[in-house]
PDB file of C-alpha atoms in Angstrom:
ATOM      1  CA  MET A  35      41.509  41.457  -4.740  1.00 31.00           C
ATOM      2  CA  ILE A  36      44.994  40.341  -4.765  1.00 35.00           C
ATOM      3  CA  GLN A  37      44.562  38.667  -1.371  1.00 39.00           C
ATOM      4  CA  LEU A  38      41.395  37.236  -2.097  1.00 36.00           C
ATOM      5  CA  LEU A  39      43.168  35.567  -5.019  1.00 39.00           C
ATOM      6  CA  MET A  40      45.962  34.030  -3.317  1.00 59.00           C
ATOM      7  CA  ARG A  41      43.501  31.896  -1.638  1.00 59.00           C
ATOM      8  CA  ASN A  42      42.395  28.904  -2.612  1.00 62.00           C
ATOM      9  CA  LYS A  43      38.215  28.864  -0.865  1.00 61.00           C
ATOM     10  CA  LEU A  44      37.669  25.345  -2.457  1.00 60.00           C
ATOM     11  CA  THR A  45      40.281  24.096  -0.427  1.00 72.00           C
ATOM     12  CA  ASP A  46      40.643  26.316   2.277  1.00 85.00           C
ATOM     13  CA  GLU A  47      44.342  26.764   1.569  1.00 93.00           C
ATOM     14  CA  LEU A  48      46.580  29.934   1.512  1.00 94.00           C
ATOM     15  CA  ALA A  49      49.488  30.055  -1.157  1.00 95.00           C
ATOM     16  CA  VAL A  50      53.007  31.046   0.414  1.00 96.00           C
ATOM     17  CA  CYS A  51      55.506  31.764  -1.829  1.00 96.00           C
ATOM     18  CA  GLY A  52      59.224  32.851  -1.201  1.00 95.00           C
ATOM     19  CA  LEU A  53      62.606  30.798  -0.787  1.00 96.00           C
ATOM     20  CA  ASN A  54      63.061  32.039   2.838  1.00 97.00           C
ATOM     21  CA  ALA A  55      59.434  31.577   3.681  1.00 97.00           C
ATOM     22  CA  ILE A  56      59.310  28.267   2.589  1.00 97.00           C
ATOM     23  CA  ARG A  57      62.613  26.853   3.940  1.00 97.00           C
ATOM     24  CA  SER A  58      61.207  27.652   7.089  1.00 97.00           C
ATOM     25  CA  LEU A  59      57.934  25.657   6.813  1.00 96.00           C
ATOM     26  CA  ASN A  60      60.184  23.102   6.141  1.00 96.00           C
ATOM     27  CA  GLU A  61      62.508  23.632   8.868  1.00 96.00           C
ATOM     28  CA  VAL A  62      59.724  24.513  11.571  1.00 96.00           C
ATOM     29  CA  HIS A  63      56.469  23.282  10.714  1.00 95.00           C
ATOM     30  CA  PRO A  64      57.121  21.007   7.469  1.00 95.00           C
ATOM     31  CA  GLU A  65      53.506  19.415   8.481  1.00 95.00           C
ATOM     32  CA  LYS A  66      51.744  22.415   7.241  1.00 96.00           C
ATOM     33  CA  VAL A  67      52.526  22.173   3.758  1.00 97.00           C
ATOM     34  CA  ASN A  68      49.774  20.645   1.309  1.00 96.00           C
ATOM     35  CA  ARG A  69      50.868  20.776  -1.788  1.00 96.00           C
ATOM     36  CA  LEU A  70      53.879  21.945  -3.591  1.00 97.00           C
ATOM     37  CA  PHE A  71      55.273  23.477  -6.708  1.00 98.00           C
ATOM     38  CA  LEU A  72      58.285  24.268  -7.723  1.00 97.00           C
ATOM     39  CA  ARG A  73      60.910  24.978 -10.234  1.00 97.00           C
ATOM     40  CA  GLU A  74      63.530  22.219 -10.678  1.00 97.00           C
ATOM     41  CA  ASP A  75      66.236  24.373  -9.678  1.00 97.00           C
ATOM     42  CA  ARG A  76      65.233  24.609  -6.296  1.00 97.00           C
ATOM     43  CA  LEU A  77      64.392  20.696  -6.179  1.00 97.00           C
ATOM     44  CA  PRO A  78      67.829  19.885  -4.616  1.00 96.00           C
ATOM     45  CA  LEU A  79      66.910  22.349  -1.539  1.00 96.00           C
ATOM     46  CA  PHE A  80      63.857  20.501  -0.751  1.00 97.00           C
ATOM     47  CA  THR A  81      64.086  17.002  -1.445  1.00 96.00           C
ATOM     48  CA  GLY A  82      63.692  16.524   2.244  1.00 96.00           C
ATOM     49  CA  LEU A  83      60.330  18.256   2.070  1.00 97.00           C
ATOM     50  CA  CYS A  84      58.874  16.392  -0.818  1.00 97.00           C
ATOM     51  CA  ARG A  85      59.980  12.869   0.769  1.00 96.00           C
ATOM     52  CA  HIS A  86      57.881  14.218   3.872  1.00 95.00           C
ATOM     53  CA  LEU A  87      54.943  15.081   0.875  1.00 96.00           C
ATOM     54  CA  ALA A  88      55.279  11.930  -0.569  1.00 96.00           C
ATOM     55  CA  GLU A  89      55.184   9.689   2.935  1.00 96.00           C
ATOM     56  CA  ARG A  90      51.832  11.603   3.422  1.00 95.00           C
ATOM     57  CA  LYS A  91      50.416  10.934   0.112  1.00 96.00           C
ATOM     58  CA  ARG A  92      50.659  14.957  -0.452  1.00 96.00           C
ATOM     59  CA  PRO A  93      51.359  16.009  -4.102  1.00 96.00           C
ATOM     60  CA  TYR A  94      54.084  18.196  -5.490  1.00 97.00           C
ATOM     61  CA  LYS A  95      55.066  18.972  -8.783  1.00 97.00           C
ATOM     62  CA  LEU A  96      57.723  20.546 -10.748  1.00 97.00           C
ATOM     63  CA  CYS A  97      56.806  23.660 -12.472  1.00 96.00           C
ATOM     64  CA  GLU A  98      57.895  26.621 -14.772  1.00 96.00           C
ATOM     65  CA  ASN A  99      57.825  30.407 -13.556  1.00 96.00           C
ATOM     66  CA  GLU A 100      54.739  30.791 -15.763  1.00 96.00           C
ATOM     67  CA  GLU A 101      52.669  28.271 -13.926  1.00 96.00           C
ATOM     68  CA  LEU A 102      53.947  29.304 -10.587  1.00 96.00           C
ATOM     69  CA  GLU A 103      52.796  32.815 -10.960  1.00 95.00           C
ATOM     70  CA  LYS A 104      49.388  31.504 -11.852  1.00 94.00           C
ATOM     71  CA  ILE A 105      49.175  29.569  -8.665  1.00 93.00           C
ATOM     72  CA  CYS A 106      50.513  32.363  -6.517  1.00 92.00           C
ATOM     73  CA  LYS A 107      49.038  35.562  -8.381  1.00 91.00           C
ATOM     74  CA  THR A 108      52.696  37.247  -8.259  1.00 92.00           C
ATOM     75  CA  SER A 109      55.732  37.124 -10.075  1.00 94.00           C
ATOM     76  CA  HIS A 110      57.779  37.284  -6.497  1.00 93.00           C
ATOM     77  CA  HIS A 111      57.330  33.164  -6.114  1.00 96.00           C
ATOM     78  CA  GLN A 112      61.289  32.901  -6.348  1.00 96.00           C
ATOM     79  CA  GLY A 113      60.335  29.440  -7.925  1.00 97.00           C
ATOM     80  CA  ILE A 114      58.489  27.904  -5.159  1.00 97.00           C
ATOM     81  CA  VAL A 115      55.124  27.500  -4.069  1.00 97.00           C
ATOM     82  CA  ALA A 116      53.500  25.684  -0.886  1.00 97.00           C
ATOM     83  CA  MET A 117      49.621  25.426  -0.248  1.00 97.00           C
ATOM     84  CA  ILE A 118      49.164  25.371   3.362  1.00 96.00           C
ATOM     85  CA  PHE A 119      45.538  25.480   5.221  1.00 93.00           C
ATOM     86  CA  GLU A 120      44.127  29.109   5.854  1.00 89.00           C
ATOM     87  CA  PRO A 121      45.849  30.406   8.991  1.00 89.00           C
ATOM     88  CA  LYS A 122      43.106  30.625  12.188  1.00 88.00           C
ATOM     89  CA  ILE A 123      43.896  33.426  14.397  1.00 90.00           C
ATOM     90  CA  LYS A 124      42.641  32.325  18.201  1.00 91.00           C
ATOM     91  CA  ALA A 125      41.553  34.810  20.495  1.00 92.00           C
ATOM     92  CA  ALA A 126      43.951  35.867  23.447  1.00 94.00           C
ATOM     93  CA  SER A 127      42.986  33.946  26.894  1.00 94.00           C
ATOM     94  CA  PRO A 128      43.984  34.557  30.581  1.00 93.00           C
ATOM     95  CA  GLU A 129      45.931  31.622  30.295  1.00 95.00           C
ATOM     96  CA  ASP A 130      47.742  32.678  27.260  1.00 94.00           C
ATOM     97  CA  ILE A 131      48.337  36.268  29.257  1.00 93.00           C
ATOM     98  CA  ASP A 132      49.585  34.116  32.654  1.00 93.00           C
ATOM     99  CA  ALA A 133      52.126  32.102  30.489  1.00 93.00           C
ATOM    100  CA  TRP A 134      53.413  35.267  28.784  1.00 93.00           C
ATOM    101  CA  ALA A 135      53.862  36.660  32.075  1.00 90.00           C
ATOM    102  CA  ALA A 136      55.697  33.490  33.401  1.00 90.00           C
ATOM    103  CA  GLU A 137      57.877  33.076  30.667  1.00 90.00           C
ATOM    104  CA  GLY A 138      58.908  36.525  30.258  1.00 88.00           C
ATOM    105  CA  LYS A 139      57.932  37.122  26.353  1.00 91.00           C
ATOM    106  CA  THR A 140      57.864  40.372  24.554  1.00 92.00           C
ATOM    107  CA  GLY A 141      55.084  41.074  22.218  1.00 95.00           C
ATOM    108  CA  LEU A 142      53.394  43.344  19.733  1.00 97.00           C
ATOM    109  CA  LEU A 143      49.965  44.716  20.057  1.00 96.00           C
ATOM    110  CA  LEU A 144      49.146  45.994  16.349  1.00 94.00           C
ATOM    111  CA  CYS A 145      46.126  48.590  16.639  1.00 90.00           C
ATOM    112  CA  ASP A 146      44.781  48.826  13.073  1.00 82.00           C
ATOM    113  CA  VAL A 147      48.243  48.512  11.156  1.00 82.00           C
ATOM    114  CA  GLY A 148      46.398  46.966   8.206  1.00 71.00           C
ATOM    115  CA  ASN A 149      48.983  47.026   5.436  1.00 82.00           C
ATOM    116  CA  ASP A 150      49.739  43.229   4.706  1.00 88.00           C
ATOM    117  CA  HIS A 151      53.536  44.256   3.320  1.00 91.00           C
ATOM    118  CA  ASN A 152      53.767  46.513   7.043  1.00 92.00           C
ATOM    119  CA  LEU A 153      52.502  43.503   8.841  1.00 94.00           C
ATOM    120  CA  GLY A 154      54.969  41.116   6.913  1.00 95.00           C
ATOM    121  CA  ALA A 155      57.988  43.353   7.617  1.00 96.00           C
ATOM    122  CA  ILE A 156      57.186  43.630  11.817  1.00 96.00           C
ATOM    123  CA  VAL A 157      56.852  39.612  11.666  1.00 97.00           C
ATOM    124  CA  ARG A 158      60.629  39.400  10.390  1.00 97.00           C
ATOM    125  CA  ALA A 159      61.457  42.103  13.083  1.00 97.00           C
ATOM    126  CA  ALA A 160      59.849  40.170  15.399  1.00 97.00           C
ATOM    127  CA  ALA A 161      61.373  37.013  14.695  1.00 97.00           C
ATOM    128  CA  PHE A 162      64.762  38.388  14.352  1.00 97.00           C
ATOM    129  CA  PHE A 163      64.455  40.289  18.201  1.00 96.00           C
ATOM    130  CA  ASP A 164      62.565  37.496  19.973  1.00 94.00           C
ATOM    131  CA  ALA A 165      59.027  38.642  19.861  1.00 95.00           C
ATOM    132  CA  PRO A 166      57.156  35.757  19.208  1.00 95.00           C
ATOM    133  CA  LEU A 167      53.488  37.217  19.824  1.00 96.00           C
ATOM    134  CA  ILE A 168      51.701  39.442  17.865  1.00 96.00           C
ATOM    135  CA  ILE A 169      48.326  40.390  18.959  1.00 96.00           C
ATOM    136  CA  LEU A 170      45.749  41.515  16.183  1.00 93.00           C
ATOM    137  CA  THR A 171      42.647  43.535  16.786  1.00 86.00           C
ATOM    138  CA  GLU A 172      39.235  43.402  15.224  1.00 69.00           C
ATOM    139  CA  SER A 173      37.268  39.809  14.865  1.00 48.00           C
ATOM    140  CA  ASN A 174      39.111  36.683  13.937  1.00 40.00           C
ATOM    141  CA  GLU A 175      37.547  36.528  10.397  1.00 46.00           C
ATOM    142  CA  GLU A 176      39.066  39.570   9.265  1.00 56.00           C
ATOM    143  CA  GLU A 177      42.185  39.581  10.931  1.00 52.00           C
ATOM    144  CA  ALA A 178      42.929  36.003   9.028  1.00 51.00           C
ATOM    145  CA  LYS A 179      42.741  37.630   5.598  1.00 60.00           C
ATOM    146  CA  ARG A 180      45.743  39.939   6.645  1.00 72.00           C
ATOM    147  CA  LEU A 181      47.800  36.691   6.997  1.00 89.00           C
ATOM    148  CA  THR A 182      48.023  36.788   3.003  1.00 92.00           C
ATOM    149  CA  THR A 183      50.493  35.709   0.471  1.00 94.00           C
ATOM    150  CA  SER A 184      52.539  38.919   0.327  1.00 93.00           C
ATOM    151  CA  ALA A 185      52.451  38.880   4.221  1.00 94.00           C
ATOM    152  CA  TYR A 186      53.979  35.419   4.572  1.00 96.00           C
ATOM    153  CA  ARG A 187      56.755  36.641   1.665  1.00 95.00           C
ATOM    154  CA  VAL A 188      57.931  39.662   3.317  1.00 96.00           C
ATOM    155  CA  ALA A 189      58.011  38.061   6.813  1.00 97.00           C
ATOM    156  CA  GLU A 190      61.112  36.055   4.913  1.00 97.00           C
ATOM    157  CA  GLY A 191      60.329  33.365   7.290  1.00 97.00           C
ATOM    158  CA  GLY A 192      59.446  34.849  10.247  1.00 97.00           C
ATOM    159  CA  MET A 193      55.576  33.551  10.198  1.00 97.00           C
ATOM    160  CA  GLU A 194      56.935  30.232  11.786  1.00 97.00           C
ATOM    161  CA  TYR A 195      58.505  31.613  14.390  1.00 97.00           C
ATOM    162  CA  VAL A 196      55.539  33.686  15.774  1.00 97.00           C
ATOM    163  CA  GLU A 197      52.145  32.909  17.156  1.00 95.00           C
ATOM    164  CA  PHE A 198      49.021  35.336  16.745  1.00 95.00           C
ATOM    165  CA  ARG A 199      46.261  36.234  19.018  1.00 94.00           C
ATOM    166  CA  SER A 200      42.924  38.471  18.332  1.00 92.00           C
ATOM    167  CA  ILE A 201      41.540  40.927  20.511  1.00 93.00           C
ATOM    168  CA  ARG A 202      38.038  42.808  20.118  1.00 90.00           C
ATOM    169  CA  SER A 203      39.235  45.906  22.505  1.00 93.00           C
ATOM    170  CA  PRO A 204      42.685  46.930  22.613  1.00 94.00           C
ATOM    171  CA  ALA A 205      42.025  49.260  25.787  1.00 95.00           C
ATOM    172  CA  ALA A 206      39.986  46.799  27.291  1.00 95.00           C
ATOM    173  CA  PHE A 207      42.656  44.373  26.947  1.00 96.00           C
ATOM    174  CA  LEU A 208      45.838  46.536  28.308  1.00 96.00           C
ATOM    175  CA  ARG A 209      43.776  46.988  31.494  1.00 95.00           C
ATOM    176  CA  SER A 210      43.204  43.530  32.159  1.00 94.00           C
ATOM    177  CA  VAL A 211      47.148  42.663  31.741  1.00 94.00           C
ATOM    178  CA  SER A 212      48.385  46.054  33.565  1.00 88.00           C
ATOM    179  CA  LYS A 213      49.015  44.042  36.492  1.00 87.00           C
ATOM    180  CA  LYS A 214      51.108  41.229  34.785  1.00 90.00           C
ATOM    181  CA  LEU A 215      53.005  42.684  31.881  1.00 92.00           C
ATOM    182  CA  ILE A 216      54.668  45.699  31.253  1.00 90.00           C
ATOM    183  CA  THR A 217      52.770  47.762  28.432  1.00 93.00           C
ATOM    184  CA  ILE A 218      54.610  50.312  25.992  1.00 93.00           C
ATOM    185  CA  GLY A 219      52.983  52.922  23.799  1.00 93.00           C
ATOM    186  CA  THR A 220      54.562  54.265  21.252  1.00 91.00           C
ATOM    187  CA  ASP A 221      54.376  57.763  20.042  1.00 89.00           C
ATOM    188  CA  PRO A 222      56.358  60.359  18.002  1.00 85.00           C
ATOM    189  CA  ARG A 223      55.585  63.067  20.748  1.00 85.00           C
ATOM    190  CA  ALA A 224      56.164  61.139  24.069  1.00 88.00           C
ATOM    191  CA  ARG A 225      58.510  62.768  26.336  1.00 88.00           C
ATOM    192  CA  ILE A 226      61.222  60.433  26.630  1.00 86.00           C
ATOM    193  CA  ARG A 227      62.841  57.804  24.356  1.00 86.00           C
ATOM    194  CA  ILE A 228      62.572  54.143  24.981  1.00 81.00           C
ATOM    195  CA  ARG A 229      66.439  54.045  25.857  1.00 80.00           C
ATOM    196  CA  ASP A 230      66.032  56.789  28.491  1.00 79.00           C
ATOM    197  CA  ILE A 231      63.325  55.302  30.398  1.00 72.00           C
ATOM    198  CA  PRO A 232      64.403  55.572  34.126  1.00 59.00           C
ATOM    199  CA  TYR A 233      62.303  53.204  35.825  1.00 58.00           C
ATOM    200  CA  LEU A 234      61.698  50.088  32.934  1.00 61.00           C
ATOM    201  CA  GLU A 235      63.937  48.058  35.733  1.00 58.00           C
ATOM    202  CA  GLU A 236      61.825  49.443  38.531  1.00 58.00           C
ATOM    203  CA  VAL A 237      58.612  48.949  37.196  1.00 54.00           C
ATOM    204  CA  LYS A 238      60.046  45.129  35.811  1.00 54.00           C
ATOM    205  CA  GLN A 239      60.542  44.336  39.468  1.00 56.00           C
ATOM    206  CA  LYS A 240      57.309  45.366  40.424  1.00 51.00           C
ATOM    207  CA  LYS A 241      55.159  43.443  38.239  1.00 50.00           C
ATOM    208  CA  THR A 242      57.352  40.517  36.967  1.00 50.00           C
ATOM    209  CA  GLY A 243      59.985  39.798  39.904  1.00 51.00           C
ATOM    210  CA  ALA A 244      63.556  39.235  38.799  1.00 50.00           C
ATOM    211  CA  GLY A 245      64.485  37.935  35.094  1.00 58.00           C
ATOM    212  CA  HIS A 246      63.135  39.113  31.470  1.00 63.00           C
ATOM    213  CA  PRO A 247      60.208  41.105  31.795  1.00 73.00           C
ATOM    214  CA  GLY A 248      56.677  40.099  29.874  1.00 88.00           C
ATOM    215  CA  MET A 249      55.862  43.006  27.758  1.00 91.00           C
ATOM    216  CA  ILE A 250      53.842  44.204  24.956  1.00 95.00           C
ATOM    217  CA  LEU A 251      54.661  47.289  22.450  1.00 95.00           C
ATOM    218  CA  VAL A 252      51.576  49.119  21.591  1.00 96.00           C
ATOM    219  CA  ILE A 253      51.877  50.114  17.933  1.00 94.00           C
ATOM    220  CA  GLY A 254      49.483  52.694  16.438  1.00 89.00           C
ATOM    221  CA  ASN A 255      47.896  53.427  13.086  1.00 82.00           C
ATOM    222  CA  GLU A 256      50.469  55.208  10.896  1.00 78.00           C
ATOM    223  CA  GLU A 257      48.062  58.303   9.957  1.00 77.00           C
ATOM    224  CA  THR A 258      46.299  58.363  13.539  1.00 79.00           C
ATOM    225  CA  GLY A 259      48.721  56.804  16.220  1.00 82.00           C
ATOM    226  CA  LEU A 260      47.151  55.188  19.319  1.00 90.00           C
ATOM    227  CA  PRO A 261      43.967  56.751  20.333  1.00 91.00           C
ATOM    228  CA  GLY A 262      43.780  57.983  23.910  1.00 91.00           C
ATOM    229  CA  GLU A 263      41.868  55.630  25.470  1.00 94.00           C
ATOM    230  CA  ILE A 264      44.775  52.971  24.450  1.00 94.00           C
ATOM    231  CA  ARG A 265      47.752  55.743  25.903  1.00 94.00           C
ATOM    232  CA  GLU A 266      46.136  55.970  29.098  1.00 94.00           C
ATOM    233  CA  GLN A 267      46.099  52.332  29.683  1.00 95.00           C
ATOM    234  CA  CYS A 268      49.754  51.531  28.713  1.00 93.00           C
ATOM    235  CA  SER A 269      52.491  51.478  31.407  1.00 89.00           C
ATOM    236  CA  ILE A 270      54.962  53.551  29.599  1.00 90.00           C
ATOM    237  CA  MET A 271      54.880  56.068  26.153  1.00 92.00           C
ATOM    238  CA  ALA A 272      57.851  56.466  24.555  1.00 91.00           C
ATOM    239  CA  ARG A 273      59.124  57.787  21.401  1.00 88.00           C
ATOM    240  CA  ILE A 274      62.145  57.183  18.719  1.00 86.00           C
ATOM    241  CA  PRO A 275      64.232  60.279  18.565  1.00 85.00           C
ATOM    242  CA  GLY A 276      64.639  61.949  15.072  1.00 82.00           C
ATOM    243  CA  THR A 277      65.190  65.458  13.298  1.00 79.00           C
ATOM    244  CA  GLY A 278      61.470  65.839  13.256  1.00 75.00           C
ATOM    245  CA  ALA A 279      61.851  66.765   9.460  1.00 79.00           C
ATOM    246  CA  ILE A 280      58.810  64.370   8.784  1.00 75.00           C
ATOM    247  CA  GLU A 281      56.381  63.434  11.403  1.00 71.00           C
ATOM    248  CA  SER A 282      57.102  59.916  11.861  1.00 73.00           C
ATOM    249  CA  LEU A 283      58.300  56.136  10.748  1.00 82.00           C
ATOM    250  CA  ASN A 284      56.044  53.596   9.316  1.00 88.00           C
ATOM    251  CA  ALA A 285      54.945  50.960  11.537  1.00 90.00           C
ATOM    252  CA  ALA A 286      57.033  48.239  10.600  1.00 93.00           C
ATOM    253  CA  GLN A 287      60.361  50.594  10.617  1.00 92.00           C
ATOM    254  CA  ALA A 288      59.242  52.173  14.412  1.00 91.00           C
ATOM    255  CA  ALA A 289      58.412  48.238  15.637  1.00 94.00           C
ATOM    256  CA  ALA A 290      61.881  47.102  14.595  1.00 95.00           C
ATOM    257  CA  LEU A 291      63.568  50.209  16.207  1.00 93.00           C
ATOM    258  CA  PHE A 292      61.881  49.667  19.632  1.00 92.00           C
ATOM    259  CA  LEU A 293      62.081  45.394  19.225  1.00 94.00           C
ATOM    260  CA  GLN A 294      66.000  45.915  18.914  1.00 93.00           C
ATOM    261  CA  GLU A 295      66.227  48.887  22.015  1.00 89.00           C
ATOM    262  CA  LEU A 296      64.384  46.211  24.470  1.00 87.00           C
ATOM    263  CA  TYR A 297      66.103  43.011  23.164  1.00 87.00           C
ATOM    264  CA  GLU A 298      69.626  44.693  23.781  1.00 84.00           C
ATOM    265  CA  ARG A 299      67.817  45.842  27.247  1.00 79.00           C
ATOM    266  CA  PHE A 300      66.870  42.731  28.402  1.00 72.00           C
ATOM    267  CA  ALA A 301      68.816  39.603  26.395  1.00 66.00           C
TER     268      ALA A 301
END
């Protein structure tokens, strides 16, 4: 219910709030901002954005906390709220896959990771560790609803440094990209650790030649993990070592640790 309230269906807009989220909007995609609401103490930080809005004949308004909370339906606005058009997620295409492989990009395929706070935290880690692709499952319509106000805020500006794509079938997608990208599945019961994969460089050479390999890290649902049909399509299955006192980390923690290992190995 909260996710729906953070959207303006009449104008097809989504509220984005939080200082770092809007700083990134201002720095990377100021053209996305349709309207801006901010406390007076935030104005010195965003005079350029206000000027940009005025040049485009778009409104901005000074507000108190109570009005900001009504606009974005959360008290965690940090004194500023921007309205952007509702994000639309494109389906992954063969051309996308060719480009990811050629450019040696790292991405994440999220299989039923449905919590928008988790999604925001994963996006934050992906931006930090130079993994600019996030691939979501299900339909475009349902996936777009997961790019919520909360996800943008938790991502702390990371949303502007990643691109989203959607797919219908994770197993079919992984099968189709297996000759072009290294696909790494995550499982707390896997035999080897990500840092101990003995043949990752060899796999890299076979699939992508010299240079940074194109990789897809596959993250599963926290309760059920990756289904067998998806595990079978991964080039590698790996785990994060731990005490075993609890079964696993949450999806965002696991993604960050895996991405850190991959970044250090290939940076």
